[in-house]
mmCIF file of C-alpha atoms and ligand atoms in Angstrom:
data_model
loop_
_atom_site.group_PDB
_atom_site.id
_atom_site.type_symbol
_atom_site.label_atom_id
_atom_site.label_comp_id
_atom_site.label_asym_id
_atom_site.label_seq_id
_atom_site.Cartn_x
_atom_site.Cartn_y
_atom_site.Cartn_z
ATOM 1 C CA UNK A 993 69.708 72.424 46.329
ATOM 2 C CA UNK A 994 66.620 71.011 44.654
ATOM 3 C CA UNK A 995 65.130 73.107 41.912
ATOM 4 C CA UNK A 996 62.019 75.108 42.603
ATOM 5 C CA UNK A 997 58.745 73.744 41.229
ATOM 6 C CA UNK A 998 56.391 75.924 39.259
ATOM 7 C CA UNK A 999 52.894 74.680 38.537
ATOM 8 C CA UNK A 1000 50.872 76.304 35.776
ATOM 9 C CA UNK A 1001 47.146 75.622 36.067
ATOM 10 C CA UNK A 1002 45.767 76.176 32.585
ATOM 11 C CA UNK A 1003 48.082 75.451 29.682
ATOM 12 C CA UNK A 1004 46.488 77.574 27.005
ATOM 13 C CA UNK A 1005 47.965 80.699 25.457
ATOM 14 C CA UNK A 1006 49.135 82.333 28.687
ATOM 15 C CA UNK A 1007 50.061 79.005 30.309
ATOM 16 C CA UNK A 1008 52.282 77.988 27.398
ATOM 17 C CA UNK A 1009 53.960 81.401 27.318
ATOM 18 C CA UNK A 1010 54.540 81.239 31.085
ATOM 19 C CA UNK A 1011 56.178 77.853 30.723
ATOM 20 C CA UNK A 1012 58.493 79.113 27.998
ATOM 21 C CA UNK A 1013 59.529 82.187 29.965
ATOM 22 C CA UNK A 1014 60.032 80.274 33.219
ATOM 23 C CA UNK A 1015 62.132 77.654 31.443
ATOM 24 C CA UNK A 1016 64.276 80.227 29.642
ATOM 25 C CA UNK A 1017 64.946 81.929 32.953
ATOM 26 C CA UNK A 1018 65.659 78.568 34.639
ATOM 27 C CA UNK A 1019 63.251 79.466 37.420
ATOM 28 C CA UNK A 1020 62.711 75.794 38.231
ATOM 29 C CA UNK A 1021 60.999 72.654 36.985
ATOM 30 C CA UNK A 1022 57.641 73.267 35.381
ATOM 31 C CA UNK A 1023 54.392 71.327 35.486
ATOM 32 C CA UNK A 1024 51.725 72.296 32.977
ATOM 33 C CA UNK A 1025 48.239 71.241 34.139
ATOM 34 C CA UNK A 1026 45.042 71.394 32.082
ATOM 35 C CA UNK A 1027 41.712 69.594 31.845
ATOM 36 C CA UNK A 1028 42.274 69.151 28.112
ATOM 37 C CA UNK A 1029 43.880 65.740 27.663
ATOM 38 C CA UNK A 1030 47.145 65.566 25.763
ATOM 39 C CA UNK A 1031 47.493 69.328 25.334
ATOM 40 C CA UNK A 1032 49.677 70.064 28.393
ATOM 41 C CA UNK A 1033 51.713 66.929 27.657
ATOM 42 C CA UNK A 1034 52.189 68.033 24.043
ATOM 43 C CA UNK A 1035 53.200 71.573 25.016
ATOM 44 C CA UNK A 1036 55.592 70.215 27.629
ATOM 45 C CA UNK A 1037 57.276 68.015 25.050
ATOM 46 C CA UNK A 1038 57.523 70.838 22.528
ATOM 47 C CA UNK A 1039 58.913 73.266 25.123
ATOM 48 C CA UNK A 1040 61.389 70.682 26.429
ATOM 49 C CA UNK A 1041 62.854 70.548 22.944
ATOM 50 C CA UNK A 1042 63.648 74.276 23.129
ATOM 51 C CA UNK A 1043 66.115 73.421 25.893
ATOM 52 C CA UNK A 1044 69.035 72.257 23.751
ATOM 53 C CA UNK A 1045 68.666 75.289 21.485
ATOM 54 C CA UNK A 1046 68.208 77.906 24.185
ATOM 55 C CA UNK A 1047 70.480 76.103 26.625
ATOM 56 C CA UNK A 1048 68.186 75.862 29.617
ATOM 57 C CA UNK A 1049 67.937 73.073 32.178
ATOM 58 C CA UNK A 1050 64.377 72.575 33.341
ATOM 59 C CA UNK A 1051 62.168 69.524 33.524
ATOM 60 C CA UNK A 1052 58.906 70.423 31.837
ATOM 61 C CA UNK A 1053 55.994 68.018 32.160
ATOM 62 C CA UNK A 1054 52.306 68.066 31.297
ATOM 63 C CA UNK A 1055 49.489 66.521 33.311
ATOM 64 C CA UNK A 1056 45.751 66.222 33.863
ATOM 65 C CA UNK A 1057 46.218 65.055 37.440
ATOM 66 C CA UNK A 1058 46.419 67.514 40.330
ATOM 67 C CA UNK A 1059 48.628 65.055 42.253
ATOM 68 C CA UNK A 1060 51.467 66.121 39.947
ATOM 69 C CA UNK A 1061 51.501 69.690 41.292
ATOM 70 C CA UNK A 1062 52.329 68.377 44.789
ATOM 71 C CA UNK A 1063 54.823 70.533 46.635
ATOM 72 C CA UNK A 1064 54.864 73.341 44.052
ATOM 73 C CA UNK A 1065 56.555 76.532 45.265
ATOM 74 C CA UNK A 1066 54.683 78.797 42.876
ATOM 75 C CA UNK A 1067 51.334 78.224 41.173
ATOM 76 C CA UNK A 1068 50.159 80.475 38.352
ATOM 77 C CA UNK A 1069 46.496 80.103 37.450
ATOM 78 C CA UNK A 1070 45.135 80.861 33.995
ATOM 79 C CA UNK A 1071 42.502 78.116 33.884
ATOM 80 C CA UNK A 1072 39.198 79.244 32.466
ATOM 81 C CA UNK A 1073 37.951 80.904 29.346
ATOM 82 C CA UNK A 1074 39.263 84.145 27.837
ATOM 83 C CA UNK A 1075 37.200 86.964 26.293
ATOM 84 C CA UNK A 1076 35.921 87.090 22.744
ATOM 85 C CA UNK A 1077 35.260 90.396 20.950
ATOM 86 C CA UNK A 1078 32.323 92.247 22.478
ATOM 87 C CA UNK A 1079 32.679 90.533 25.860
ATOM 88 C CA UNK A 1080 33.732 92.288 29.034
ATOM 89 C CA UNK A 1081 35.903 90.506 31.596
ATOM 90 C CA UNK A 1082 32.821 90.368 33.831
ATOM 91 C CA UNK A 1083 30.965 88.250 31.255
ATOM 92 C CA UNK A 1084 33.330 85.404 32.194
ATOM 93 C CA UNK A 1085 32.241 85.389 35.838
ATOM 94 C CA UNK A 1086 29.927 82.349 36.006
ATOM 95 C CA UNK A 1087 32.057 79.892 34.080
ATOM 96 C CA UNK A 1088 35.387 80.919 35.548
ATOM 97 C CA UNK A 1089 34.018 80.903 39.106
ATOM 98 C CA UNK A 1090 33.339 77.177 38.877
ATOM 99 C CA UNK A 1091 36.816 76.680 37.424
ATOM 100 C CA UNK A 1092 38.312 78.521 40.441
ATOM 101 C CA UNK A 1093 36.493 76.097 42.743
ATOM 102 C CA UNK A 1094 38.208 73.041 41.279
ATOM 103 C CA UNK A 1095 41.570 74.831 41.021
ATOM 104 C CA UNK A 1096 41.326 76.057 44.635
ATOM 105 C CA UNK A 1097 40.664 72.518 45.845
ATOM 106 C CA UNK A 1098 43.536 71.160 43.753
ATOM 107 C CA UNK A 1099 45.914 73.663 45.325
ATOM 108 C CA UNK A 1100 44.612 73.122 48.864
ATOM 109 C CA UNK A 1101 45.067 69.357 48.584
ATOM 110 C CA UNK A 1102 48.459 69.320 46.884
ATOM 111 C CA UNK A 1103 50.526 72.435 47.534
ATOM 112 C CA UNK A 1104 49.051 74.513 50.369
ATOM 113 C CA UNK A 1105 52.405 76.246 50.959
ATOM 114 C CA UNK A 1106 52.686 77.669 47.440
ATOM 115 C CA UNK A 1107 52.630 81.310 46.413
ATOM 116 C CA UNK A 1108 49.640 81.534 44.093
ATOM 117 C CA UNK A 1109 49.299 84.090 41.314
ATOM 118 C CA UNK A 1110 45.891 84.275 39.642
ATOM 119 C CA UNK A 1111 45.480 85.644 36.121
ATOM 120 C CA UNK A 1112 42.009 84.330 35.279
ATOM 121 C CA UNK A 1113 39.404 87.037 34.663
ATOM 122 C CA UNK A 1114 37.448 88.842 35.954
ATOM 123 C CA UNK A 1115 40.640 89.087 37.951
ATOM 124 C CA UNK A 1116 39.736 90.838 41.195
ATOM 125 C CA UNK A 1117 36.750 88.544 41.782
ATOM 126 C CA UNK A 1118 38.521 85.376 40.668
ATOM 127 C CA UNK A 1119 41.543 85.901 42.914
ATOM 128 C CA UNK A 1120 39.211 86.496 45.846
ATOM 129 C CA UNK A 1121 37.219 83.342 45.043
ATOM 130 C CA UNK A 1122 40.399 81.306 44.526
ATOM 131 C CA UNK A 1123 41.615 82.388 47.966
ATOM 132 C CA UNK A 1124 38.278 81.443 49.511
ATOM 133 C CA UNK A 1125 38.168 78.033 47.799
ATOM 134 C CA UNK A 1126 41.816 77.200 48.528
ATOM 135 C CA UNK A 1127 41.816 78.436 52.127
ATOM 136 C CA UNK A 1128 45.439 79.625 51.756
ATOM 137 C CA UNK A 1129 46.568 82.660 53.771
ATOM 138 C CA UNK A 1130 45.734 85.974 52.098
ATOM 139 C CA UNK A 1131 49.410 86.917 51.763
ATOM 140 C CA UNK A 1132 50.054 83.829 49.624
ATOM 141 C CA UNK A 1133 47.349 84.470 47.036
ATOM 142 C CA UNK A 1134 47.595 87.441 44.695
ATOM 143 C CA UNK A 1135 46.225 88.555 41.358
ATOM 144 C CA UNK A 1136 48.213 89.718 38.345
ATOM 145 C CA UNK A 1137 46.801 92.873 36.831
ATOM 146 C CA UNK A 1138 48.616 96.026 37.879
ATOM 147 C CA UNK A 1139 51.981 95.007 36.452
ATOM 148 C CA UNK A 1140 50.279 94.453 33.098
ATOM 149 C CA UNK A 1141 48.110 97.573 33.229
ATOM 150 C CA UNK A 1142 51.108 99.677 34.245
ATOM 151 C CA UNK A 1143 53.165 98.159 31.428
ATOM 152 C CA UNK A 1144 50.448 99.109 28.958
ATOM 153 C CA UNK A 1145 50.360 102.643 30.349
ATOM 154 C CA UNK A 1146 54.173 102.837 30.197
ATOM 155 C CA UNK A 1147 54.269 101.592 26.609
ATOM 156 C CA UNK A 1148 51.801 104.206 25.384
ATOM 157 C CA UNK A 1149 53.592 106.961 27.312
ATOM 158 C CA UNK A 1150 56.995 105.962 25.918
ATOM 159 C CA UNK A 1151 55.565 106.125 22.391
ATOM 160 C CA UNK A 1152 53.969 109.517 23.016
ATOM 161 C CA UNK A 1153 57.075 111.068 24.600
ATOM 162 C CA UNK A 1154 59.524 109.376 22.241
ATOM 163 C CA UNK A 1155 61.527 107.944 25.141
ATOM 164 C CA UNK A 1156 62.756 104.509 26.152
ATOM 165 C CA UNK A 1157 60.205 102.327 27.935
ATOM 166 C CA UNK A 1158 62.988 101.675 30.458
ATOM 167 C CA UNK A 1159 62.661 105.234 31.742
ATOM 168 C CA UNK A 1160 58.908 105.171 32.280
ATOM 169 C CA UNK A 1161 57.611 104.201 35.700
ATOM 170 C CA UNK A 1162 53.855 104.096 35.274
ATOM 171 C CA UNK A 1163 51.341 103.414 37.958
ATOM 172 C CA UNK A 1164 47.840 101.906 37.822
ATOM 173 C CA UNK A 1165 45.579 101.266 40.805
ATOM 174 C CA UNK A 1166 42.173 99.695 41.313
ATOM 175 C CA UNK A 1167 40.328 96.828 39.678
ATOM 176 C CA UNK A 1168 41.454 95.174 36.447
ATOM 177 C CA UNK A 1169 38.562 96.456 34.419
ATOM 178 C CA UNK A 1170 37.362 99.485 32.564
ATOM 179 C CA UNK A 1171 37.277 101.383 35.860
ATOM 180 C CA UNK A 1172 40.986 100.882 36.627
ATOM 181 C CA UNK A 1173 42.784 104.014 37.795
ATOM 182 C CA UNK A 1174 45.984 104.973 35.949
ATOM 183 C CA UNK A 1175 47.533 107.450 38.400
ATOM 184 C CA UNK A 1176 49.417 110.151 36.522
ATOM 185 C CA UNK A 1177 50.498 111.911 39.732
ATOM 186 C CA UNK A 1178 52.707 108.888 40.577
ATOM 187 C CA UNK A 1179 53.842 108.253 37.019
ATOM 188 C CA UNK A 1180 57.330 109.441 36.175
ATOM 189 C CA UNK A 1181 59.742 109.466 33.265
ATOM 190 C CA UNK A 1182 63.287 109.222 34.598
ATOM 191 C CA UNK A 1183 61.990 110.616 37.869
ATOM 192 C CA UNK A 1184 60.229 113.570 36.209
ATOM 193 C CA UNK A 1185 56.475 113.615 36.891
ATOM 194 C CA UNK A 1186 54.769 112.836 33.588
ATOM 195 C CA UNK A 1187 52.570 115.929 33.701
ATOM 196 C CA UNK A 1188 55.655 118.148 34.154
ATOM 197 C CA UNK A 1189 57.456 116.535 31.242
ATOM 198 C CA UNK A 1190 54.323 116.928 29.116
ATOM 199 C CA UNK A 1191 54.425 120.691 29.769
ATOM 200 C CA UNK A 1192 58.144 120.853 28.948
ATOM 201 C CA UNK A 1193 57.592 118.910 25.727
ATOM 202 C CA UNK A 1194 54.430 120.802 24.775
ATOM 203 C CA UNK A 1195 52.248 117.698 24.976
ATOM 204 C CA UNK A 1196 48.643 118.660 25.646
ATOM 205 C CA UNK A 1197 46.977 117.330 28.821
ATOM 206 C CA UNK A 1198 44.232 115.881 26.615
ATOM 207 C CA UNK A 1199 46.790 113.503 25.072
ATOM 208 C CA UNK A 1200 47.580 112.129 28.536
ATOM 209 C CA UNK A 1201 43.834 111.677 29.115
ATOM 210 C CA UNK A 1202 43.595 109.755 25.838
ATOM 211 C CA UNK A 1203 46.485 107.511 26.904
ATOM 212 C CA UNK A 1204 44.778 106.888 30.252
ATOM 213 C CA UNK A 1205 41.654 105.864 28.358
ATOM 214 C CA UNK A 1206 43.615 103.634 25.962
ATOM 215 C CA UNK A 1207 45.252 101.954 28.974
ATOM 216 C CA UNK A 1208 41.851 101.260 30.509
ATOM 217 C CA UNK A 1209 40.675 99.514 27.377
ATOM 218 C CA UNK A 1210 44.123 98.109 26.524
ATOM 219 C CA UNK A 1211 43.031 94.483 26.929
ATOM 220 C CA UNK A 1212 39.886 95.013 24.867
ATOM 221 C CA UNK A 1213 41.905 96.594 22.065
ATOM 222 C CA UNK A 1214 43.929 93.367 21.776
ATOM 223 C CA UNK A 1215 40.832 91.143 22.012
ATOM 224 C CA UNK A 1216 39.317 93.134 19.139
ATOM 225 C CA UNK A 1217 42.386 92.540 16.989
ATOM 226 C CA UNK A 1218 42.999 88.881 17.865
ATOM 227 C CA UNK A 1219 39.285 87.962 17.566
ATOM 228 C CA UNK A 1220 39.849 84.456 18.991
ATOM 229 C CA UNK A 1221 41.137 85.181 22.489
ATOM 230 C CA UNK A 1222 42.877 87.724 24.670
ATOM 231 C CA UNK A 1223 46.407 88.979 25.288
ATOM 232 C CA UNK A 1224 48.994 86.483 26.460
ATOM 233 C CA UNK A 1225 52.584 87.641 25.988
ATOM 234 C CA UNK A 1226 52.458 90.635 28.338
ATOM 235 C CA UNK A 1227 50.166 88.949 30.904
ATOM 236 C CA UNK A 1228 52.596 86.026 31.129
ATOM 237 C CA UNK A 1229 55.623 88.326 31.361
ATOM 238 C CA UNK A 1230 53.941 90.254 34.182
ATOM 239 C CA UNK A 1231 53.194 87.154 36.247
ATOM 240 C CA UNK A 1232 56.757 85.914 35.769
ATOM 241 C CA UNK A 1233 58.066 89.196 37.252
ATOM 242 C CA UNK A 1234 55.853 88.602 40.299
ATOM 243 C CA UNK A 1235 56.993 84.973 40.646
ATOM 244 C CA UNK A 1236 60.647 86.058 40.428
ATOM 245 C CA UNK A 1237 60.064 88.662 43.144
ATOM 246 C CA UNK A 1238 58.747 85.898 45.416
ATOM 247 C CA UNK A 1239 61.346 83.254 44.608
ATOM 248 C CA UNK A 1240 64.214 85.740 44.880
ATOM 249 C CA UNK A 1241 62.848 87.504 47.987
ATOM 250 C CA UNK A 1242 63.301 90.709 45.989
ATOM 251 C CA UNK A 1243 60.948 92.942 48.026
ATOM 252 C CA UNK A 1244 59.799 94.556 44.811
ATOM 253 C CA UNK A 1245 56.926 97.010 45.067
ATOM 254 C CA UNK A 1246 54.608 95.911 42.277
ATOM 255 C CA UNK A 1247 51.029 96.903 41.616
ATOM 256 C CA UNK A 1248 49.028 93.719 42.172
ATOM 257 C CA UNK A 1249 45.548 92.615 43.121
ATOM 258 C CA UNK A 1250 46.404 92.085 46.790
ATOM 259 C CA UNK A 1251 44.163 91.553 49.788
ATOM 260 C CA UNK A 1252 43.460 94.904 51.410
ATOM 261 C CA UNK A 1253 41.886 95.006 54.822
ATOM 262 C CA UNK A 1254 41.855 98.458 56.390
ATOM 263 C CA UNK A 1255 44.105 100.441 54.080
ATOM 264 C CA UNK A 1256 42.525 102.638 51.388
ATOM 265 C CA UNK A 1257 39.350 102.483 53.492
ATOM 266 C CA UNK A 1258 38.747 98.943 52.225
ATOM 267 C CA UNK A 1259 37.235 96.137 54.169
ATOM 268 C CA UNK A 1260 38.639 92.783 53.053
ATOM 269 C CA UNK A 1261 38.848 93.112 49.288
ATOM 270 C CA UNK A 1262 41.254 92.081 46.533
ATOM 271 C CA UNK A 1263 42.089 95.109 44.425
ATOM 272 C CA UNK A 1264 45.053 96.627 42.607
ATOM 273 C CA UNK A 1265 47.439 98.338 45.050
ATOM 274 C CA UNK A 1266 51.205 98.710 45.351
ATOM 275 C CA UNK A 1267 52.370 95.631 47.217
ATOM 276 C CA UNK A 1268 55.734 94.390 48.450
ATOM 277 C CA UNK A 1269 56.513 90.881 47.160
ATOM 278 C CA UNK A 1270 59.191 88.873 48.954
ATOM 279 C CA UNK A 1271 59.770 85.421 50.404
ATOM 280 C CA UNK A 1272 56.659 85.772 52.596
ATOM 281 C CA UNK A 1273 54.428 86.485 49.634
ATOM 282 C CA UNK A 1274 52.633 89.801 49.891
ATOM 283 C CA UNK A 1275 54.625 91.323 52.729
ATOM 284 C CA UNK A 1276 52.995 94.740 52.776
ATOM 285 C CA UNK A 1277 50.505 96.951 51.001
ATOM 286 C CA UNK A 1278 51.704 100.506 50.485
ATOM 287 C CA UNK A 1279 49.020 103.127 51.052
ATOM 288 C CA UNK A 1280 49.836 106.155 48.942
ATOM 289 C CA UNK A 1281 48.191 109.524 49.212
ATOM 290 C CA UNK A 1282 45.645 110.218 46.516
ATOM 291 C CA UNK A 1283 43.954 113.378 45.292
ATOM 292 C CA UNK A 1284 40.200 113.687 45.768
ATOM 293 C CA UNK A 1285 39.634 112.846 42.114
ATOM 294 C CA UNK A 1286 41.888 109.770 42.327
ATOM 295 C CA UNK A 1287 40.107 108.713 45.512
ATOM 296 C CA UNK A 1288 36.706 108.942 43.880
ATOM 297 C CA UNK A 1289 37.950 107.061 40.796
ATOM 298 C CA UNK A 1290 39.313 104.335 43.061
ATOM 299 C CA UNK A 1291 35.951 104.184 44.825
ATOM 300 C CA UNK A 1292 34.150 103.631 41.512
ATOM 301 C CA UNK A 1293 36.620 100.849 40.747
ATOM 302 C CA UNK A 1294 36.371 99.124 44.127
ATOM 303 C CA UNK A 1295 32.559 99.413 44.057
ATOM 304 C CA UNK A 1296 32.631 97.538 40.739
ATOM 305 C CA UNK A 1297 34.808 94.817 42.325
ATOM 306 C CA UNK A 1298 32.432 94.579 45.311
ATOM 307 C CA UNK A 1299 29.490 94.122 42.952
ATOM 308 C CA UNK A 1300 31.280 91.203 41.323
ATOM 309 C CA UNK A 1301 31.899 89.591 44.705
ATOM 310 C CA UNK A 1302 28.191 89.828 45.473
ATOM 311 C CA UNK A 1303 27.487 88.152 42.124
ATOM 312 C CA UNK A 1304 29.970 85.356 43.027
ATOM 313 C CA UNK A 1305 28.220 84.826 46.359
ATOM 314 C CA UNK A 1306 24.902 84.589 44.515
ATOM 315 C CA UNK A 1307 26.339 81.930 42.195
ATOM 316 C CA UNK A 1308 28.027 79.807 44.864
ATOM 317 C CA UNK A 1309 26.485 79.524 48.336
ATOM 318 C CA UNK A 1310 29.742 78.404 49.926
ATOM 319 C CA UNK A 1311 31.137 81.905 49.314
ATOM 320 C CA UNK A 1312 28.282 83.751 51.014
HETATM 321 N N1 LIG B 1314 40.954 73.310 35.028
HETATM 322 C C1 LIG B 1314 42.117 73.482 34.372
HETATM 323 N N2 LIG B 1314 42.210 74.084 33.173
HETATM 324 C C2 LIG B 1314 41.078 74.537 32.637
HETATM 325 C C3 LIG B 1314 39.832 74.422 33.268
HETATM 326 C C4 LIG B 1314 39.792 73.768 34.523
HETATM 327 N N3 LIG B 1314 38.658 73.597 35.182
HETATM 328 N N4 LIG B 1314 38.891 74.990 32.469
HETATM 329 C C5 LIG B 1314 39.524 75.466 31.389
HETATM 330 N N5 LIG B 1314 40.854 75.186 31.479
HETATM 331 C C6 LIG B 1314 41.921 75.468 30.539
HETATM 332 C C7 LIG B 1314 41.501 75.354 29.085
HETATM 333 O O1 LIG B 1314 41.466 73.998 28.672
HETATM 334 C C8 LIG B 1314 42.582 76.178 28.390
HETATM 335 O O2 LIG B 1314 43.649 75.375 27.938
HETATM 336 O O3 LIG B 1314 42.353 76.816 30.671
HETATM 337 C C9 LIG B 1314 43.077 77.132 29.490
HETATM 338 C C10 LIG B 1314 42.856 78.595 29.164
HETATM 339 O O4 LIG B 1314 43.657 78.885 28.083
HETATM 340 P P1 LIG B 1314 43.183 79.864 26.902
HETATM 341 O O5 LIG B 1314 41.785 79.523 26.502
HETATM 342 O O6 LIG B 1314 44.241 79.824 25.851
HETATM 343 O O7 LIG B 1314 43.128 81.279 27.611
HETATM 344 P P2 LIG B 1314 44.339 82.281 27.963
HETATM 345 O O8 LIG B 1314 44.494 83.243 26.863
HETATM 346 O O9 LIG B 1314 45.518 81.495 28.413
HETATM 347 O O10 LIG B 1314 43.670 83.096 29.163
HETATM 348 C C11 LIG B 1314 43.332 82.458 30.377
HETATM 349 O O11 LIG B 1314 43.555 84.489 31.630
HETATM 350 O O12 LIG B 1314 43.726 86.708 30.934
HETATM 351 C C12 LIG B 1314 42.892 85.708 31.418
HETATM 352 O O13 LIG B 1314 40.766 86.358 30.526
HETATM 353 C C13 LIG B 1314 41.805 85.412 30.455
HETATM 354 O O14 LIG B 1314 40.505 84.151 32.011
HETATM 355 C C14 LIG B 1314 41.376 84.051 30.906
HETATM 356 C C15 LIG B 1314 42.686 83.415 31.347
#
């Protein structure tokens, strides 16, 4: 059986990390694409030379030509610019929207059957725009945010409770921005609701609130420390988990920016929800019951996403 083909559009910090992870896991052959000349080719060569040491078989190539992504099974998009300190994800809207246009056309013309995972920010608007520009079915285009946000939430909770991260199942809904909704009522530690375990362990509810807040600004915290860009290890790891769920038809329920039309009272919007990923892409969106407070927090978050979509339509007439 021929190996799967994974195309990475954008070969910067996240793109390079994605390529390394995908190669190590032998997920398939990898094509690194970028507009910067020489850079994807150089990274591909460097990463190929990890093969003999790590013992993986994968052809890794770099390109500036969309023709080379032809027939890709999975496309992961990180093309665009990342945040600098003081910037919000929304500040990237104008520049990254035009990038999504060229990426969407490249995908449409070369690998219209691929499963496409978008990472470029502002995520919920960019994944929507990428879907519009590419014309792919909604179930084949998804955004990576919830896996990362939930991993951040889980990390902070594991530290606070002094437990293994393996036992924390954390849950974040909504847009990938400051209004995201970490949902404590669905967050468990070894099956024990986090708020119950906090009571047992004598951890004050205000500490959980602080962790929720730290999760919301988890990306910004890293931008502030790095100063020259944004997080890349955990974002890449998150997208790889989603790609594996698709390639392995795993039917995992992962929080992702999926297209929601009807559920959660939403009318055709990409936003973070629990979604089933299998061989047909996004196979289902799970509508969980929320408290009134969670519902109103989700509304604030989805309103913010809707505002960004309006801004996109104002910037590019073809989206209106
Ligand atoms: N087509 C293809 N690649 C492009 C294009 C384009 N039109 N425009 C920019 N790029 C490339 C850049 O040349 C760069 O190599 O996208 C790459 C982005 O890499 P980095 O600047 O290292 O950014 P990274 O940290 O990988 O983040 C990428 O993901 O998390 C988000 O906010 C982040 O939107 C940003 C994206």
